[in-house]
Amino acid sequence: MNNDAQIQLIQMLINILKICGTYYLSTKIVNILEHNIYKKIITYVIIIFISVICKVIRDSNGFLNSTIILAFLLSITFSINTKNDEGYSLCITVISLSINYILYYMAICISYVPNIILGINDIYGRFIVVAILYAIIVCLFLKIKRFKQGFTFVQKKLSNDYFNVLILNISITILFLITLIVSTEFEFETIKNYGMALIFFAIIMFITIQKSLKLYYKQKMLVKDLNETKEELENKKKEVEELEKENLNFSKISHSIAHKQKALEYKLNTLMVNSEVGEELDLKDRLEDITKELKQETVIELGKTDIPEIDDMLAYMQSECVKSKIDFQLQLSGNIHHMVNNYIDKDKLEILLADLIKNAIIAINYSENTNKSILVRLGIIEGIYSLYVYDSGIEFELETLENLGIKPSTTHGDNGGTGMGMMNTFDTLKQYKASMTIHEYGKPSKDNFTKLIQIAFDNKNEFKISSYRQDKINKKK
């Protein structure tokens, strides 16, 4: 083989070495591991074929054209193998190509030392030395701690735009300088100037890559901290919601127990007034004053449901009405035992009565109406087991209507209102699929009730408002 043929062969081998190295760097930059050995073999066979094409183009059209063709062919190969889009693949290929040329020319510069020491003069020996040094430099480059996982800042499809564009521009500049050096006839001053510029941009590139990686990791840590903080806030929010729910449930239970407690206190007081227990406990004298006060009012004897808890609660509520000089009436129809056995638990009915009657008392106490009346209807009404509570007090506040069943709301906190009564009521309605209708007949008057709370155990769980001021209520909603 003559000298020209040997040079052509070595140039072809160098070209294959550089292009294979470029593709290998591309896969390492984006940290892609290919485990399919057959796919690897096919890929590198295609790369060798691309190397031959680029060598032919370089010999006929120059180094610049061959480099452009090389970048496009490699990016297409990379895109097909990694399933990335062509634009992203081209950017990765250009960056890899510029880094690869820098590492390759570093290997050439270092090769002069072993060539001189070992006295290697033949073209094949020098190629082997360059190839070995090039492989070592590439491996050492990829062993750098920051580069082990590739360039993480370009692995998110060039999401870090500023640094990626900067590195891409530096890469293009490096390729352009290499093109100028290869294409320029050997003139020491010219090559020295281009070489110095190449070294400068190579240093700038590696510094930029290092800074990009540092900022990427800082950003990653900030995002991690932000996500952890966000997760912690979500957990705290859930804890607060759970605590609020527990507090609400506790308030409901406390509210219900308070009604029962007062009813039992009333019954106990009644028993002590009429028994020797009161005398023995020295409580009779104190309770006689209350009894005298109660006897000043005409008290209508209430009908009996024959359910002690219900009767006690109704009696207690009647006593509360007497204190406020409110006329309290009760109408029973149907079998209440059947009602508590089939439609609503007696404890729930007891609290339902207490809540609705207490609200009616508060509404009347806030009214200046001379008509102070409450009517409770319990049992079968219009063919359905129901509970109706009429009162002559003030109408609901619009804000209260808006929050009914959603959150505790009252405008009468100074008079014992907590808003928990309606919360309890809506929970009971939901539990037993009962329906509620609020009827507002008009402003307080001496001739009529102002409103009716109508609860029907109809298995529909509906809520309606029928009011003389329907327009205002609709606007508020």
Short mmCIF file of C-alpha atoms in Angstrom, two decimals:
data_model
loop_
_atom_site.label_atom_id
_atom_site.label_comp_id
_atom_site.label_asym_id
_atom_site.label_seq_id
_atom_site.Cartn_x
_atom_site.Cartn_y
_atom_site.Cartn_z
CA MET A 1 0.00 0.00 0.00
CA ASN A 2 1.50 3.35 -1.08
CA ASN A 3 1.83 6.36 1.21
CA ASP A 4 -1.29 8.16 -0.11
CA ALA A 5 -3.44 5.09 0.42
CA GLN A 6 -2.15 4.75 3.98
CA ILE A 7 -2.98 8.40 4.71
CA GLN A 8 -6.50 7.95 3.27
CA LEU A 9 -7.03 4.84 5.40
CA ILE A 10 -5.80 6.57 8.58
CA GLN A 11 -8.01 9.60 7.84
CA MET A 12 -10.98 7.28 7.39
CA LEU A 13 -10.22 5.53 10.70
CA ILE A 14 -9.83 8.92 12.45
CA ASN A 15 -13.14 10.05 10.98
CA ILE A 16 -14.89 6.88 12.20
CA LEU A 17 -13.27 7.29 15.64
CA LYS A 18 -14.42 10.91 16.00
CA ILE A 19 -17.97 10.28 14.78
CA CYS A 20 -18.44 7.20 16.97
CA GLY A 21 -17.10 9.25 19.88
CA THR A 22 -19.56 12.06 19.11
CA TYR A 23 -22.56 9.72 19.13
CA TYR A 24 -21.32 8.03 22.30
CA LEU A 25 -21.01 11.43 24.01
CA SER A 26 -24.54 12.36 22.86
CA THR A 27 -26.01 9.29 24.59
CA LYS A 28 -23.98 9.99 27.74
CA ILE A 29 -24.95 13.68 27.85
CA VAL A 30 -28.64 12.79 28.01
CA ASN A 31 -27.87 9.69 30.14
CA ILE A 32 -29.43 7.12 27.82
CA LEU A 33 -28.46 3.48 28.41
CA GLU A 34 -28.98 1.09 25.48
CA HIS A 35 -29.17 -2.54 26.64
CA ASN A 36 -30.09 -4.07 23.30
CA ILE A 37 -26.76 -5.28 21.86
CA TYR A 38 -28.21 -5.82 18.37
CA LYS A 39 -29.55 -2.27 18.28
CA LYS A 40 -26.12 -1.00 19.34
CA ILE A 41 -24.39 -2.93 16.55
CA ILE A 42 -26.84 -1.64 13.92
CA THR A 43 -26.46 1.94 15.20
CA TYR A 44 -22.67 1.92 15.01
CA VAL A 45 -22.74 0.24 11.57
CA ILE A 46 -24.91 3.17 10.42
CA ILE A 47 -22.46 5.60 12.04
CA ILE A 48 -19.54 3.99 10.17
CA PHE A 49 -21.54 4.40 6.97
CA ILE A 50 -22.15 8.09 7.87
CA SER A 51 -18.38 8.45 8.45
CA VAL A 52 -17.64 7.20 4.95
CA ILE A 53 -20.20 9.59 3.43
CA CYS A 54 -18.77 12.57 5.37
CA LYS A 55 -15.20 11.62 4.31
CA VAL A 56 -16.26 11.64 0.67
CA ILE A 57 -18.06 14.99 1.11
CA ARG A 58 -15.03 16.45 2.91
CA ASP A 59 -12.66 15.41 0.10
CA SER A 60 -14.96 16.88 -2.56
CA ASN A 61 -16.66 19.89 -0.86
CA GLY A 62 -14.51 20.75 2.13
CA PHE A 63 -14.55 20.31 5.90
CA LEU A 64 -17.37 22.84 6.59
CA ASN A 65 -19.91 21.09 4.36
CA SER A 66 -18.97 17.67 5.69
CA THR A 67 -19.38 18.92 9.30
CA ILE A 68 -22.86 20.32 8.56
CA ILE A 69 -23.94 17.07 6.85
CA LEU A 70 -22.43 15.09 9.73
CA ALA A 71 -24.39 17.07 12.34
CA PHE A 72 -27.69 16.53 10.52
CA LEU A 73 -27.14 12.81 9.86
CA LEU A 74 -26.07 12.13 13.44
CA SER A 75 -29.01 14.09 14.86
CA ILE A 76 -31.44 12.08 12.70
CA THR A 77 -29.88 8.82 13.94
CA PHE A 78 -30.01 10.05 17.53
CA SER A 79 -33.66 11.16 17.12
CA ILE A 80 -34.75 7.78 15.71
CA ASN A 81 -32.95 5.78 18.41
CA THR A 82 -34.01 7.93 21.39
CA LYS A 83 -37.46 8.98 20.06
CA ASN A 84 -36.66 12.66 20.71
CA ASP A 85 -37.72 15.41 18.31
CA GLU A 86 -35.29 16.53 15.59
CA GLY A 87 -34.64 20.02 17.01
CA TYR A 88 -33.65 18.67 20.43
CA SER A 89 -31.53 15.93 18.84
CA LEU A 90 -29.70 18.47 16.63
CA CYS A 91 -28.86 20.66 19.67
CA ILE A 92 -27.48 17.65 21.59
CA THR A 93 -25.48 16.53 18.55
CA VAL A 94 -23.90 19.98 18.03
CA ILE A 95 -22.90 20.20 21.71
CA SER A 96 -21.49 16.65 21.62
CA LEU A 97 -19.64 17.33 18.39
CA SER A 98 -17.89 20.41 19.77
CA ILE A 99 -16.92 18.65 23.03
CA ASN A 100 -15.71 15.63 21.06
CA TYR A 101 -13.45 17.77 18.85
CA ILE A 102 -11.95 19.47 21.90
CA LEU A 103 -11.21 16.10 23.54
CA TYR A 104 -9.84 14.71 20.29
CA TYR A 105 -7.42 17.61 19.74
CA MET A 106 -6.37 17.34 23.38
CA ALA A 107 -5.47 13.72 22.67
CA ILE A 108 -3.45 14.81 19.60
CA CYS A 109 -1.52 17.41 21.64
CA ILE A 110 -0.76 14.94 24.45
CA SER A 111 0.28 12.22 21.93
CA TYR A 112 3.47 14.14 21.06
CA VAL A 113 4.92 13.23 24.46
CA PRO A 114 4.70 9.39 24.16
CA ASN A 115 5.64 9.58 20.47
CA ILE A 116 8.88 11.41 21.33
CA ILE A 117 9.64 9.25 24.38
CA LEU A 118 8.93 5.96 22.59
CA GLY A 119 10.28 7.16 19.26
CA ILE A 120 7.11 6.35 17.33
CA ASN A 121 7.39 7.70 13.80
CA ASP A 122 5.12 5.53 11.64
CA ILE A 123 1.59 6.70 10.84
CA TYR A 124 -0.19 3.62 12.25
CA GLY A 125 1.66 3.79 15.57
CA ARG A 126 0.78 7.44 16.01
CA PHE A 127 -2.88 6.74 15.20
CA ILE A 128 -2.98 3.98 17.82
CA VAL A 129 -1.45 6.33 20.43
CA VAL A 130 -4.01 9.06 19.59
CA ALA A 131 -6.88 6.54 19.68
CA ILE A 132 -5.81 5.19 23.09
CA LEU A 133 -5.31 8.68 24.56
CA TYR A 134 -8.63 9.86 23.07
CA ALA A 135 -10.48 6.90 24.65
CA ILE A 136 -8.81 7.57 28.02
CA ILE A 137 -9.65 11.31 27.91
CA VAL A 138 -13.31 10.61 27.00
CA CYS A 139 -13.60 8.10 29.87
CA LEU A 140 -11.94 10.53 32.32
CA PHE A 141 -14.25 13.32 31.15
CA LEU A 142 -17.32 11.18 31.77
CA LYS A 143 -15.95 10.05 35.14
CA ILE A 144 -16.10 13.61 36.46
CA LYS A 145 -18.58 13.58 39.35
CA ARG A 146 -20.76 16.29 37.84
CA PHE A 147 -20.94 14.53 34.47
CA LYS A 148 -21.62 10.95 35.66
CA GLN A 149 -25.36 11.32 35.14
CA GLY A 150 -24.90 13.35 31.98
CA PHE A 151 -25.76 17.04 31.59
CA THR A 152 -28.93 17.11 33.68
CA PHE A 153 -29.77 20.66 32.62
CA VAL A 154 -30.25 19.53 28.99
CA GLN A 155 -32.09 16.30 29.82
CA LYS A 156 -35.41 18.14 30.28
CA LYS A 157 -35.71 19.02 26.60
CA LEU A 158 -33.63 22.18 26.94
CA SER A 159 -35.85 23.59 29.67
CA ASN A 160 -33.05 25.78 31.08
CA ASP A 161 -33.17 28.05 28.05
CA TYR A 162 -30.52 30.67 28.86
CA PHE A 163 -27.67 28.27 29.61
CA ASN A 164 -28.65 25.85 26.86
CA VAL A 165 -28.68 28.58 24.21
CA LEU A 166 -25.35 29.89 25.53
CA ILE A 167 -23.72 26.44 25.39
CA LEU A 168 -25.19 25.83 21.94
CA ASN A 169 -23.75 29.13 20.65
CA ILE A 170 -20.34 28.33 22.15
CA SER A 171 -20.48 24.87 20.54
CA ILE A 172 -21.21 26.40 17.12
CA THR A 173 -18.35 28.88 17.61
CA ILE A 174 -15.96 26.02 18.48
CA LEU A 175 -17.02 24.05 15.40
CA PHE A 176 -16.56 27.15 13.27
CA LEU A 177 -13.04 27.73 14.66
CA ILE A 178 -12.12 24.07 14.06
CA THR A 179 -13.41 24.42 10.50
CA LEU A 180 -11.23 27.49 9.98
CA ILE A 181 -8.13 25.75 11.41
CA VAL A 182 -8.64 22.62 9.27
CA SER A 183 -9.47 24.62 6.12
CA THR A 184 -6.58 27.15 6.47
CA GLU A 185 -3.32 26.48 4.77
CA PHE A 186 -0.58 25.97 7.29
CA GLU A 187 0.45 29.42 8.45
CA PHE A 188 1.78 29.44 11.99
CA GLU A 189 0.40 32.86 13.01
CA THR A 190 -3.06 32.19 11.62
CA ILE A 191 -3.36 28.73 13.19
CA LYS A 192 -1.94 30.08 16.47
CA ASN A 193 -4.63 32.78 16.60
CA TYR A 194 -7.43 30.35 15.77
CA GLY A 195 -5.99 27.85 18.22
CA MET A 196 -5.91 30.40 21.06
CA ALA A 197 -9.52 31.35 20.30
CA LEU A 198 -10.45 27.66 20.29
CA ILE A 199 -8.79 27.12 23.68
CA PHE A 200 -10.53 30.21 25.06
CA PHE A 201 -13.99 29.07 23.93
CA ALA A 202 -13.30 25.51 25.11
CA ILE A 203 -12.51 26.87 28.60
CA ILE A 204 -15.63 29.07 28.49
CA MET A 205 -17.73 26.04 27.47
CA PHE A 206 -16.55 23.86 30.35
CA ILE A 207 -16.99 26.69 32.87
CA THR A 208 -20.51 27.32 31.53
CA ILE A 209 -21.37 23.63 31.75
CA GLN A 210 -20.07 23.51 35.33
CA LYS A 211 -22.06 26.62 36.31
CA SER A 212 -25.15 25.27 34.59
CA LEU A 213 -24.92 22.03 36.53
CA LYS A 214 -24.44 23.88 39.83
CA LEU A 215 -27.45 26.09 39.17
CA TYR A 216 -29.48 23.09 38.04
CA TYR A 217 -28.78 21.23 41.27
CA LYS A 218 -29.54 24.36 43.31
CA GLN A 219 -32.79 24.79 41.42
CA LYS A 220 -33.56 21.11 41.91
CA MET A 221 -32.99 21.46 45.67
CA LEU A 222 -35.18 24.58 45.77
CA VAL A 223 -37.93 22.75 43.90
CA LYS A 224 -37.55 19.81 46.28
CA ASP A 225 -37.74 22.12 49.31
CA LEU A 226 -40.73 23.89 47.76
CA ASN A 227 -42.52 20.59 47.14
CA GLU A 228 -41.74 19.39 50.66
CA THR A 229 -43.01 22.69 52.08
CA LYS A 230 -46.11 22.45 49.91
CA GLU A 231 -46.69 18.87 51.03
CA GLU A 232 -46.17 19.89 54.66
CA LEU A 233 -48.67 22.73 54.24
CA GLU A 234 -51.17 20.34 52.68
CA ASN A 235 -50.72 17.96 55.62
CA LYS A 236 -51.14 20.83 58.08
CA LYS A 237 -54.23 21.97 56.18
CA LYS A 238 -55.68 18.47 56.42
CA GLU A 239 -54.87 18.37 60.14
CA VAL A 240 -56.59 21.74 60.63
CA GLU A 241 -59.62 20.54 58.66
CA GLU A 242 -59.77 17.36 60.75
CA LEU A 243 -59.46 19.38 63.96
CA GLU A 244 -62.18 21.76 62.77
CA LYS A 245 -64.36 18.78 61.92
CA GLU A 246 -63.70 17.24 65.35
CA ASN A 247 -64.42 20.58 66.98
CA LEU A 248 -67.65 20.89 65.00
CA ASN A 249 -68.70 17.37 65.99
CA PHE A 250 -67.82 18.11 69.61
CA SER A 251 -69.88 21.31 69.45
CA LYS A 252 -72.82 19.37 68.02
CA ILE A 253 -72.58 16.73 70.76
CA SER A 254 -72.19 19.39 73.46
CA HIS A 255 -75.17 21.27 72.05
CA SER A 256 -77.30 18.11 72.12
CA ILE A 257 -76.16 17.15 75.61
CA ALA A 258 -76.97 20.66 76.86
CA HIS A 259 -80.58 20.27 75.76
CA LYS A 260 -80.86 16.89 77.49
CA GLN A 261 -79.16 18.21 80.59
CA LYS A 262 -81.62 21.08 80.89
CA ALA A 263 -84.57 18.76 80.36
CA LEU A 264 -83.30 16.43 83.09
CA GLU A 265 -82.62 19.39 85.40
CA TYR A 266 -86.16 20.53 84.85
CA LYS A 267 -87.54 17.08 85.63
CA LEU A 268 -85.29 16.79 88.70
CA ASN A 269 -86.44 20.17 89.96
CA THR A 270 -90.04 19.14 89.46
CA LEU A 271 -89.46 15.92 91.39
CA MET A 272 -87.68 17.73 94.22
CA VAL A 273 -90.46 20.31 94.56
CA ASN A 274 -93.00 17.51 95.06
CA SER A 275 -90.97 15.15 97.25
CA GLU A 276 -89.20 14.92 100.54
CA VAL A 277 -85.83 14.78 98.71
CA GLY A 278 -86.00 18.52 98.23
CA GLU A 279 -86.46 19.08 101.94
CA GLU A 280 -83.65 16.75 102.87
CA LEU A 281 -81.32 18.57 100.47
CA ASP A 282 -82.56 22.02 101.65
CA LEU A 283 -83.54 22.79 98.07
CA LYS A 284 -87.32 23.00 98.49
CA ASP A 285 -87.38 26.64 99.62
CA ARG A 286 -85.25 27.71 96.67
CA LEU A 287 -87.33 25.80 94.17
CA GLU A 288 -90.66 26.99 95.64
CA ASP A 289 -89.84 30.50 94.39
CA ILE A 290 -89.43 29.11 90.88
CA THR A 291 -92.67 27.14 91.27
CA LYS A 292 -94.60 30.26 92.36
CA GLU A 293 -93.24 32.12 89.35
CA LEU A 294 -94.26 29.29 87.02
CA LYS A 295 -97.77 29.12 88.58
CA GLN A 296 -98.30 32.79 87.83
CA GLU A 297 -98.71 31.77 84.20
CA THR A 298 -101.51 29.58 82.92
CA VAL A 299 -99.81 26.41 81.74
CA ILE A 300 -101.68 24.21 79.29
CA GLU A 301 -101.19 20.55 79.95
CA LEU A 302 -99.43 18.99 76.99
CA GLY A 303 -100.54 15.86 75.22
CA LYS A 304 -98.42 12.76 75.88
CA THR A 305 -96.44 10.75 73.35
CA ASP A 306 -95.88 8.06 76.00
CA ILE A 307 -92.17 8.28 75.22
CA PRO A 308 -90.59 9.62 78.44
CA GLU A 309 -87.61 11.31 76.78
CA ILE A 310 -89.80 13.13 74.25
CA ASP A 311 -92.39 14.13 76.85
CA ASP A 312 -89.69 15.41 79.22
CA MET A 313 -88.11 17.51 76.48
CA LEU A 314 -91.45 18.99 75.45
CA ALA A 315 -92.28 19.77 79.08
CA TYR A 316 -88.92 21.45 79.53
CA MET A 317 -89.38 23.51 76.39
CA GLN A 318 -92.84 24.52 77.59
CA SER A 319 -91.27 25.73 80.84
CA GLU A 320 -88.76 27.77 78.84
CA CYS A 321 -91.64 29.32 76.91
CA VAL A 322 -93.44 30.14 80.18
CA LYS A 323 -90.36 32.03 81.39
CA SER A 324 -90.49 34.18 78.25
CA LYS A 325 -94.28 34.52 78.41
CA ILE A 326 -94.67 32.55 75.19
CA ASP A 327 -97.83 30.57 74.48
CA PHE A 328 -96.71 27.01 73.74
CA GLN A 329 -99.07 24.49 72.15
CA LEU A 330 -98.58 20.89 71.07
CA GLN A 331 -100.66 18.89 68.59
CA LEU A 332 -100.05 15.14 68.32
CA SER A 333 -101.46 12.87 65.63
CA GLY A 334 -100.77 9.26 64.85
CA ASN A 335 -98.63 6.78 66.75
CA ILE A 336 -95.39 8.47 67.84
CA HIS A 337 -94.02 5.08 68.92
CA HIS A 338 -94.35 3.94 65.32
CA MET A 339 -92.61 7.14 64.23
CA VAL A 340 -89.53 6.63 66.45
CA ASN A 341 -89.34 2.94 65.56
CA ASN A 342 -89.49 3.40 61.79
CA TYR A 343 -88.65 6.98 60.77
CA ILE A 344 -86.31 8.59 63.32
CA ASP A 345 -84.54 7.49 66.49
CA LYS A 346 -86.13 8.88 69.66
CA ASP A 347 -82.86 10.52 70.78
CA LYS A 348 -82.56 12.30 67.43
CA LEU A 349 -86.20 13.38 67.59
CA GLU A 350 -85.66 14.68 71.12
CA ILE A 351 -82.75 16.88 70.00
CA LEU A 352 -84.57 17.92 66.81
CA LEU A 353 -87.50 19.19 68.91
CA ALA A 354 -85.15 20.96 71.33
CA ASP A 355 -83.19 22.70 68.55
CA LEU A 356 -86.19 23.91 66.58
CA ILE A 357 -88.19 25.06 69.62
CA LYS A 358 -85.13 26.79 71.12
CA ASN A 359 -84.58 28.66 67.84
CA ALA A 360 -88.25 29.67 67.83
CA ILE A 361 -87.96 31.00 71.42
CA ILE A 362 -84.90 33.06 70.48
CA ALA A 363 -86.68 34.46 67.38
CA ILE A 364 -89.68 35.50 69.51
CA ASN A 365 -87.50 37.06 72.20
CA TYR A 366 -85.91 39.23 69.50
CA SER A 367 -89.30 40.33 68.25
CA GLU A 368 -91.39 43.22 69.61
CA ASN A 369 -94.52 41.43 68.50
CA THR A 370 -97.27 41.20 71.13
CA ASN A 371 -98.18 37.83 69.68
CA LYS A 372 -95.78 35.37 71.31
CA SER A 373 -96.77 31.90 70.19
CA ILE A 374 -95.22 28.57 69.29
CA LEU A 375 -97.14 25.65 67.86
CA VAL A 376 -95.57 22.21 67.52
CA ARG A 377 -97.29 19.57 65.41
CA LEU A 378 -95.87 16.06 65.61
CA GLY A 379 -97.00 12.83 63.95
CA ILE A 380 -98.92 12.14 60.74
CA ILE A 381 -99.54 15.40 58.87
CA GLU A 382 -100.96 15.29 55.34
CA GLY A 383 -100.35 11.54 55.26
CA ILE A 384 -96.63 11.74 56.17
CA TYR A 385 -94.94 11.47 59.55
CA SER A 386 -93.70 15.01 60.11
CA LEU A 387 -92.63 17.67 62.58
CA TYR A 388 -93.95 21.23 62.15
CA VAL A 389 -92.78 24.14 64.32
CA TYR A 390 -94.64 27.44 63.92
CA ASP A 391 -93.53 30.64 65.66
CA SER A 392 -94.38 34.35 65.68
CA GLY A 393 -90.79 35.58 65.98
CA ILE A 394 -88.59 37.48 63.57
CA GLU A 395 -87.74 36.02 60.18
CA PHE A 396 -84.35 34.49 59.40
CA GLU A 397 -81.45 36.78 58.61
CA LEU A 398 -80.48 36.45 54.93
CA GLU A 399 -76.94 35.51 55.95
CA THR A 400 -78.32 32.72 58.16
CA LEU A 401 -80.42 31.35 55.29
CA GLU A 402 -77.36 31.42 53.05
CA ASN A 403 -75.29 29.34 55.51
CA LEU A 404 -77.98 26.88 56.58
CA GLY A 405 -76.50 23.39 56.83
CA ILE A 406 -73.11 24.62 55.60
CA LYS A 407 -71.56 26.19 58.69
CA PRO A 408 -72.78 27.36 62.11
CA SER A 409 -74.32 30.80 61.72
CA THR A 410 -76.28 32.95 64.16
CA THR A 411 -76.91 36.63 64.66
CA HIS A 412 -78.24 36.06 68.17
CA GLY A 413 -75.17 34.84 70.03
CA ASP A 414 -75.92 37.14 72.96
CA ASN A 415 -79.22 35.33 73.53
CA GLY A 416 -77.95 31.76 73.54
CA GLY A 417 -77.80 31.18 69.77
CA THR A 418 -74.83 29.18 68.51
CA GLY A 419 -75.89 28.11 65.03
CA MET A 420 -75.28 24.50 66.03
CA GLY A 421 -79.00 23.74 66.22
CA MET A 422 -79.46 24.03 62.47
CA MET A 423 -76.22 22.13 61.83
CA ASN A 424 -77.58 19.28 63.97
CA THR A 425 -80.92 19.50 62.20
CA PHE A 426 -79.41 19.21 58.72
CA ASP A 427 -77.26 16.26 59.84
CA THR A 428 -80.40 14.52 61.09
CA LEU A 429 -82.26 15.31 57.85
CA LYS A 430 -79.44 13.79 55.83
CA GLN A 431 -79.26 10.72 58.06
CA TYR A 432 -82.97 9.95 57.73
CA LYS A 433 -83.46 11.36 54.21
CA ALA A 434 -86.06 13.77 55.55
CA SER A 435 -87.07 16.98 53.76
CA MET A 436 -87.23 20.49 55.18
CA THR A 437 -89.27 23.43 53.96
CA ILE A 438 -89.00 26.87 55.52
CA HIS A 439 -92.20 28.88 55.07
CA GLU A 440 -92.03 32.62 55.81
CA TYR A 441 -95.52 34.12 55.88
CA GLY A 442 -94.69 37.75 56.59
CA LYS A 443 -93.32 40.19 59.11
CA PRO A 444 -94.29 39.70 62.79
CA SER A 445 -97.98 40.46 63.38
CA LYS A 446 -100.44 39.99 66.23
CA ASP A 447 -102.77 37.84 64.15
CA ASN A 448 -100.59 35.12 62.67
CA PHE A 449 -97.41 33.05 62.86
CA THR A 450 -94.49 34.52 60.93
CA LYS A 451 -92.86 31.27 59.86
CA LEU A 452 -93.01 27.49 59.84
CA ILE A 453 -90.18 24.95 59.89
CA GLN A 454 -91.70 21.90 58.21
CA ILE A 455 -89.85 18.56 58.37
CA ALA A 456 -91.31 15.56 56.55
CA PHE A 457 -89.87 12.05 56.73
CA ASP A 458 -90.54 11.42 53.04
CA ASN A 459 -87.23 9.75 52.09
CA LYS A 460 -86.44 12.60 49.64
CA ASN A 461 -83.91 14.69 51.61
CA GLU A 462 -84.97 17.97 49.93
CA PHE A 463 -84.59 21.54 51.17
CA LYS A 464 -86.85 24.39 50.08
CA ILE A 465 -87.57 27.98 51.08
CA SER A 466 -90.97 29.52 50.46
CA SER A 467 -90.97 33.17 51.47
CA TYR A 468 -92.80 36.44 50.97
CA ARG A 469 -89.33 37.95 50.32
CA GLN A 470 -88.23 35.31 47.78
CA ASP A 471 -86.61 37.90 45.47
CA LYS A 472 -84.20 39.09 48.19
CA ILE A 473 -83.29 35.50 49.10
CA ASN A 474 -82.60 34.61 45.46
CA LYS A 475 -80.37 37.68 45.04
CA LYS A 476 -78.42 36.76 48.17
CA LYS A 477 -77.79 33.28 46.80
#
